[in-house]
Short mmCIF file of C-alpha atoms in Angstrom, two decimals:
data_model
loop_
_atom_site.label_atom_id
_atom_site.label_comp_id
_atom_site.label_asym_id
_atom_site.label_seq_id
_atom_site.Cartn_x
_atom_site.Cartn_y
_atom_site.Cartn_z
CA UNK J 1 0.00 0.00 0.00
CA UNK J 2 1.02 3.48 -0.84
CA UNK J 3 1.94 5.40 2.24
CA UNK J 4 1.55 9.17 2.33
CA UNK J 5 2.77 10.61 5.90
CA UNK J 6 2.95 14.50 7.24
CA UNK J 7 4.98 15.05 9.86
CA UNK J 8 2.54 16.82 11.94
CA UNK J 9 -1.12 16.15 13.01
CA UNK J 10 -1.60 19.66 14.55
CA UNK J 11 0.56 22.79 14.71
CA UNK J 12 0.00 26.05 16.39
CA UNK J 13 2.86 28.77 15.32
CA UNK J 14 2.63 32.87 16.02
CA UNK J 15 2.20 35.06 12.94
CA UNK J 16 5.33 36.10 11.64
CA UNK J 17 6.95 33.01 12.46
CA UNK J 18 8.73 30.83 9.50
CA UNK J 19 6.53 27.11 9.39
CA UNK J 20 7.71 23.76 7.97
CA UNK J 21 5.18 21.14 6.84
CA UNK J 22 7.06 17.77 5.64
CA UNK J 23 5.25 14.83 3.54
CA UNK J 24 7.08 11.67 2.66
CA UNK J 25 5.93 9.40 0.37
CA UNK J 26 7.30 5.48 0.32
CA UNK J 27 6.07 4.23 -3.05
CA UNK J 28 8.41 6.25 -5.52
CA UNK J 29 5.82 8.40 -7.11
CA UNK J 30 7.33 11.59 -9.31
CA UNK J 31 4.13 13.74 -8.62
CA UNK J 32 3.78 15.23 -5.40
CA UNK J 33 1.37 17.95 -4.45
CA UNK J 34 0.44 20.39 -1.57
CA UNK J 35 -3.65 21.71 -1.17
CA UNK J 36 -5.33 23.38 1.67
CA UNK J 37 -8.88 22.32 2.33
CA UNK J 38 -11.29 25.21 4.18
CA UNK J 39 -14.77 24.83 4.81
CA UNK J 40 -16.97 24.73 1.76
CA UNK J 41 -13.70 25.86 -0.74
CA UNK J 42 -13.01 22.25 -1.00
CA UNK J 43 -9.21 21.47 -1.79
CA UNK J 44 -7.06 24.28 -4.05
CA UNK J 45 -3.55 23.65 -5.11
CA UNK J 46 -0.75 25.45 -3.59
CA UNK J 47 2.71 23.88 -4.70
CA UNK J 48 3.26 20.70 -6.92
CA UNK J 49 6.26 19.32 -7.95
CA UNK J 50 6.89 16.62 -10.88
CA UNK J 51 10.39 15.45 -10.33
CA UNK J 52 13.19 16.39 -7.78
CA UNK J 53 14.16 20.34 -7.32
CA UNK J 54 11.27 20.82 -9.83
CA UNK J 55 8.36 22.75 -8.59
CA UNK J 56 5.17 24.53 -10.15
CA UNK J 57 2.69 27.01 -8.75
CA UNK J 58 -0.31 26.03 -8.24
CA UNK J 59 -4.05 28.15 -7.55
CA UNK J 60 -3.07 30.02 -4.71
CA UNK J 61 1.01 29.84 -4.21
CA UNK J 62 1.28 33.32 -2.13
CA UNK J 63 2.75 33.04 1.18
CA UNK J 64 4.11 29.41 0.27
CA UNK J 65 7.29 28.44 -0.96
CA UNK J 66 8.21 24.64 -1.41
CA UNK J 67 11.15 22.34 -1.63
CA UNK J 68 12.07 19.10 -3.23
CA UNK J 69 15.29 17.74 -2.42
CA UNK J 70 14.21 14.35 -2.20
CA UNK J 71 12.27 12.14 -4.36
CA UNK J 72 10.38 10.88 -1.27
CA UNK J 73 10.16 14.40 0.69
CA UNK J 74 7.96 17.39 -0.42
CA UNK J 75 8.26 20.15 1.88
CA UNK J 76 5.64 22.99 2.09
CA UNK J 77 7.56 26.37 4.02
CA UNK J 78 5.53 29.43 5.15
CA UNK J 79 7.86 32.17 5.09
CA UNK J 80 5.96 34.29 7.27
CA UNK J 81 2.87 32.98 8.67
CA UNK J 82 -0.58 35.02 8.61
CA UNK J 83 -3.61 34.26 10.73
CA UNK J 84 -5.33 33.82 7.11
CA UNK J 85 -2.65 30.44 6.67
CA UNK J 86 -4.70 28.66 9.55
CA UNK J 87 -6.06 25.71 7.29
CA UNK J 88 -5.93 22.31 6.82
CA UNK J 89 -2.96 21.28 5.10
CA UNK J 90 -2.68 17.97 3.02
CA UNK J 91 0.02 16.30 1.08
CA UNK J 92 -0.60 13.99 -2.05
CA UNK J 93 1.40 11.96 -4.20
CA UNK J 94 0.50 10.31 -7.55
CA UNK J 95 2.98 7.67 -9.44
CA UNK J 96 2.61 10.00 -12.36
CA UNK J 97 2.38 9.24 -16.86
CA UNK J 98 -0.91 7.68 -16.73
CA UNK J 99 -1.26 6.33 -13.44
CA UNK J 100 -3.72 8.67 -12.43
CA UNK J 101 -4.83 7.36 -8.60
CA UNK J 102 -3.87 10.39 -6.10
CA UNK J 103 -3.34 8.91 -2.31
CA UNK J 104 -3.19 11.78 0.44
CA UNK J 105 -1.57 11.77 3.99
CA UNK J 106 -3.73 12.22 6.94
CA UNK J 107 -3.41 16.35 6.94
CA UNK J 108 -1.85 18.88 8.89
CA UNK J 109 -4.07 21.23 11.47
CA UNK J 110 -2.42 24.60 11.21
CA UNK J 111 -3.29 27.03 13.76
CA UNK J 112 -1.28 30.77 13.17
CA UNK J 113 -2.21 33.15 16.24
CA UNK G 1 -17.57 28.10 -14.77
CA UNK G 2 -14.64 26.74 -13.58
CA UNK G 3 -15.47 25.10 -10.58
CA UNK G 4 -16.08 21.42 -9.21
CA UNK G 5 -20.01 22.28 -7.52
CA UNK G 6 -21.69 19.99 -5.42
CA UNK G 7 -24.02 20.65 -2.83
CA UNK G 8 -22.14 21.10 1.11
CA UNK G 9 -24.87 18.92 2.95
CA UNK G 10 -26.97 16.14 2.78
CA UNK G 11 -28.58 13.83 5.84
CA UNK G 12 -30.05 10.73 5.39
CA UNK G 13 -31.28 8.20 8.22
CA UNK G 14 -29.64 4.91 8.65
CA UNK G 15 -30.92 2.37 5.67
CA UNK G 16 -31.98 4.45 3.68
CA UNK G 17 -30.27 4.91 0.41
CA UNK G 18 -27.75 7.97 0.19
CA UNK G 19 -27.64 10.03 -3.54
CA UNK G 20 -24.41 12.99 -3.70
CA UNK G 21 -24.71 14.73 -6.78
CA UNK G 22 -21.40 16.80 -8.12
CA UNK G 23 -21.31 18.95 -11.63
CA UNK G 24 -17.57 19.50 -13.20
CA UNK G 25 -16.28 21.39 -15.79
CA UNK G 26 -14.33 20.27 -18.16
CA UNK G 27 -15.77 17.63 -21.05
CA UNK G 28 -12.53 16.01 -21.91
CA UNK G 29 -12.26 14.99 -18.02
CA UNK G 30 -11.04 11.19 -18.59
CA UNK G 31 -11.46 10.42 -15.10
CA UNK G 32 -13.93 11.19 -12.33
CA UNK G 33 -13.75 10.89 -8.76
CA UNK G 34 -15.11 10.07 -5.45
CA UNK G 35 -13.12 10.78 -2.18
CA UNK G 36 -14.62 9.87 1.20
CA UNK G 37 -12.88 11.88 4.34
CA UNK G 38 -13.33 10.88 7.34
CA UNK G 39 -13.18 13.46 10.42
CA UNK G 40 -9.55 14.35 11.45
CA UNK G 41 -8.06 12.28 8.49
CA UNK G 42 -6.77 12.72 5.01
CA UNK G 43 -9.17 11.98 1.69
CA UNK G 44 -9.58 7.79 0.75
CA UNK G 45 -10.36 7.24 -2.95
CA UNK G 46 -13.27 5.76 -2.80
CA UNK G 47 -14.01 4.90 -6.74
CA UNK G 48 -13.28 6.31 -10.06
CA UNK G 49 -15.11 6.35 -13.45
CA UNK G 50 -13.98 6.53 -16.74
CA UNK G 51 -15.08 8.74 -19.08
CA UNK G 52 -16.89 6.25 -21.58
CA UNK G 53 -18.52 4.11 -19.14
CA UNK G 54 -21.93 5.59 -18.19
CA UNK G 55 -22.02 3.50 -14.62
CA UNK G 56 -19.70 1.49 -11.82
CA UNK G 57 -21.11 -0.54 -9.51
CA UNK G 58 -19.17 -1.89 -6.37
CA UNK G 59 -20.57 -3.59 -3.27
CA UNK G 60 -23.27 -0.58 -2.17
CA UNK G 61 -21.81 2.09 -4.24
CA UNK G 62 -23.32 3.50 -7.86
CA UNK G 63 -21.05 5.68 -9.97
CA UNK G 64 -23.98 7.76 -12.55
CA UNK G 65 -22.11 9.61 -15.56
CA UNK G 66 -23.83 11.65 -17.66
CA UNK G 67 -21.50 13.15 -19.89
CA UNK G 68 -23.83 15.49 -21.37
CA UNK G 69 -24.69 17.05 -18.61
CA UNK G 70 -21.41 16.51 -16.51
CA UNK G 71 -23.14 15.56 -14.03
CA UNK G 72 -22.02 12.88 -12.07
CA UNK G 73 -23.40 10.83 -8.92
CA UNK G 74 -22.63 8.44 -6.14
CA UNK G 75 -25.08 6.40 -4.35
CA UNK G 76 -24.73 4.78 -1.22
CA UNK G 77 -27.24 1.90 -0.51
CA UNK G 78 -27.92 0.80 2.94
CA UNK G 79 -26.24 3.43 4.39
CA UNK G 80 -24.50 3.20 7.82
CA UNK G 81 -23.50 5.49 10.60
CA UNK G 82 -20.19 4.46 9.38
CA UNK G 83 -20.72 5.93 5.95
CA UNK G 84 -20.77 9.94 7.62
CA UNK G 85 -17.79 11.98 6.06
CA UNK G 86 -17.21 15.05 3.48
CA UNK G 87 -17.54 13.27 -0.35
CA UNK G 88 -14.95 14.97 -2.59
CA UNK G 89 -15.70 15.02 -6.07
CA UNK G 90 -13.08 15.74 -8.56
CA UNK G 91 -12.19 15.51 -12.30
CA UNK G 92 -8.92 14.35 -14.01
CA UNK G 93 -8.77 17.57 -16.01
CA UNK G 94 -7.01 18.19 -19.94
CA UNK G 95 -4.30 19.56 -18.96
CA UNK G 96 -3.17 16.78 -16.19
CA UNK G 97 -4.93 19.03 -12.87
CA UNK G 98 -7.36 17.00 -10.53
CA UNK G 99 -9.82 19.78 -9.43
CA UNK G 100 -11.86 19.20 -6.44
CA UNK G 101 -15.07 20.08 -5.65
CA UNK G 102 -16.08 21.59 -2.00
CA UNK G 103 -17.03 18.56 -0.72
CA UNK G 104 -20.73 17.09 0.47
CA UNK G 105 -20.64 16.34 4.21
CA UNK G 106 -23.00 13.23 4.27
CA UNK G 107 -24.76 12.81 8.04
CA UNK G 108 -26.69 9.93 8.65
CA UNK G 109 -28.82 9.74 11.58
CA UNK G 110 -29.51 6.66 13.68
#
């Protein structure tokens, strides 16, 4: 089974302050992707990446920055975090060409104050 | 538009049969969606459809397509306490993006 894991369940950081969000994948997959889910927007692309050091914006990439230094590590950074950055953060990874199933890790809760 | 719609709620009582309905936007979509997530955790895929199949059937689920309308539906028979979540429905898109919709959160009362 395809694993997708985030390093944190929950997360409370003060605005301002710089915020890591890891996701590791174990099956090898070239696609990896970071969304935020809030109530009735439904998921919206922030970051995804399609190789290693490669990275594209996605719908809403300001305030995020992202980094790929591993084929199995996707890392979502917050710069400077805003009260408007408390969300729900979850990492996917797809195997990529035309395998098209998307598996998710359990989410981050991120609370800015 | 651009957007994944589906309605946010729907409650159902505990048997009875359970229809989420979901519009998306793009007609060259090759594959459709259904994500179940269940509180506190990342989405599950639940099923997928391909675009030239009109139905998918699996244990109590129903995948509807209607291309013409792209409108597609999931229906959960017998359904269970177990069976409350948000639904996500999304589209494999022409240009290789899955778009979500806002999710349906699906209660089902006792």
């Amino acid at each position: 089974d395809v694993k997708v894991t985030q390093s944190s369940r929950y997360l409370v950081k003060r605005t301002g302050e710089k915020v890591f969000l890891e996701c590791v994948q174990d099956m090898d997959h070239e696609n990896m992707f970071w969304y935020r889910q809030d109530p009735g927007l439904g998921l919206r692309l922030i970051y995804f990446s399609y190789d290693v050091k490669m990275k594209e914006k996605g719908d809403i990439p300001e305030g995020y920055s992202v980094s790929r230094e591993k084929k199995e590590r996707f890392s979502l950074i917050l710069e400077s975090a805003s009260t408007n950055q408390t969300s729900m953060y979850l990492c996917a990874s797809r195997k990529g060409g035309r395998d098209h199933e998307q598996y998710f890790g359990p989410g981050t809760r991120l609370t800015v104050t | 538009g651009e957007d994944v719609e589906q309605s946010l709620f729907l409650s159902v009582r505990e048997g009875d049969s359970s229809v989420i309905n979901c519009t998306y936007t793009d007609s060259s979509s090759t594959y459709l969606y259904w994500y179940k997530q269940e509180p506190g955790a990342g989405l599950q895929l639940l099923t997928y459809i391909f675009s030239n199949m009109d139905m998918k059937q699996d244990q109590r689920l129903t995948v509807l397509l209607n291309k013409k309308d792209k409108h597609l539906s999931l229906r959960i028979a017998d359904t269970q306490t177990g069976d409350s979540a948000i639904y996500f429905c999304a589209e494999w898109a022409s240009n290789n993006d899955m778009r979500f919709g806002a999710g349906t959160r699906l209660t089902v009362k006792p």
